[in-house]
Phi, psi and omega in degrees: 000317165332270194311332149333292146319323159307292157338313191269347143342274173284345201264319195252348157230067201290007181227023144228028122305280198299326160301320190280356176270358179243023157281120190310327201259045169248141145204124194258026172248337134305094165302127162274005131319339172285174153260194187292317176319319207290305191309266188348291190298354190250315194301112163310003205210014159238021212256016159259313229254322161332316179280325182275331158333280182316302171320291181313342200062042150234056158325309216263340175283339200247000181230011178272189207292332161081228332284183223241138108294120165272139153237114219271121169289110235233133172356281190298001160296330172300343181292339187281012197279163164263166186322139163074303167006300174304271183327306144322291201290342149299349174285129156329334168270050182210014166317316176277319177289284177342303205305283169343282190307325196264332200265309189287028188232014179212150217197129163308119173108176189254099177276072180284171211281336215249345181263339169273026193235323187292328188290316187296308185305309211287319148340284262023077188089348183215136171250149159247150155219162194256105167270169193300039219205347174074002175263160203250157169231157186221147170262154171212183169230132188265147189308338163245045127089057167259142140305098194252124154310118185227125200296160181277346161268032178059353162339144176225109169244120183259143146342089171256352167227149170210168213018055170267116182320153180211170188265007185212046176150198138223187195221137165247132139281135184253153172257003170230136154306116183275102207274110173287132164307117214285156204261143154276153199211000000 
C-alpha cells in the first residue's frame, strides 16, 4: 500500500515535490543530530566559513553544548569582500581580525526565524543583537519579507536558509559576510 502511494505520489504530483526542495528552512546535507561544526564542514556551500572555523580554533566553541545561533555565508558571499581582504585575512598575522570576524556570525541562544521577526516587531522595525565577538548586529525585514542582517559598517546580508536544527543550536545561510565594526583600542 506504501509503495502505492508512493507511485502515486510521484507519477501525479510532481510540483509539490519540487516545492518542498525550495523550502527556505531545509537543507539536507545538515543533520540534527550533528553539531554546528560537523554540519558545516559537510554542507556543500560552507566550506569557506568551515576553514576559517579551523584557523580560528573555535571549533571547540562551536561545537559545545551551546546553544548557538550562527549565521553561516555560503561561498559566494564572500566575493563582495575588498580586494586583498579574503587573502589577508588567511594569514597569520591576521589571527585576530579572522577570530573577530568569525565569532560575529554567532549570537547566544537559539534564535529561529520566527523569534528574530518577533524581536524586529517588537524593535519597531529593528532588532539588535549582541554577538559573541561582543559587536552589534542588526535585522529588518525588507519589502520582500526577507530577513536581512545589517553588519556594523551597514553591510546587508540576507537569510536564505533558515532555521536548520543542530544538536547544539541553529544555523542560518546568510548570502554575505558580516564584516563587524572595527574596535578602537
Amino acid at each position: 500500500m506504501k509503495k502505492l502511494l508512493l507511485f502515486i505520489s510521484i507519477a501525479f504530483c510532481p510540483p509539490l515535490l519540487l516545492a518542498q526542495t525550495n523550502d527556505k528552512s531545509s537543507n539536507t546535507t545538515m543533520l540534527p543530530a550533528n553539531d554546528i561544526v560537523k554540519n558545516i564542514s559537510t554542507a556543500p556551500n560552507t566550506h569557506t566559513f568551515y576553514i576559517f572555523i579551523q584557523k580560528t580554533n573555535l571549533s571547540l566553541t562551536y561545537t559545545s553544548r551551546g546553544p548557538i545561533t550562527i549565521f553561516v555565508p555560503v561561498d559566494s558571499g564572500y566575493s563582495d569582500m575588498p580586494t586583498g581582504k579574503f587573502d589577508s585575512l588567511a594569514k597569520p598575522a591576521h589571527i585576530w581580525e579572522l577570530t573577530d570576524l568569525v565569532a560575529y556570525h554567532a549570537i547566544a541562544g537559539q534564535l529561529k526565524a520566527r523569534d528574530i521577526q518577533k524581536k524586529i516587531n517588537k524593535g519597531k522595525g529593528t532588532a539588535t543583537f549582541t554577538t559573541l565577538s561582543g559587536g552589534k548586529l542588526f535585522a529588518k525585514i525588507d519589502s520582500n519579507s526577507n530577513i536581512v542582517l545589517i553588519d556594523g559598517n551597514g553591510g546587508k546580508s540576507v537569510i536564505n536558509q533558515f532555521d536548520i536544527k543542530q544538536n547544539n543550536g541553529i544555523v542560518h545561510l546568510v548570502s554575505k559576510v558580516l564584516v563587524p565594526k572595527k574596535k578602537l583600542i
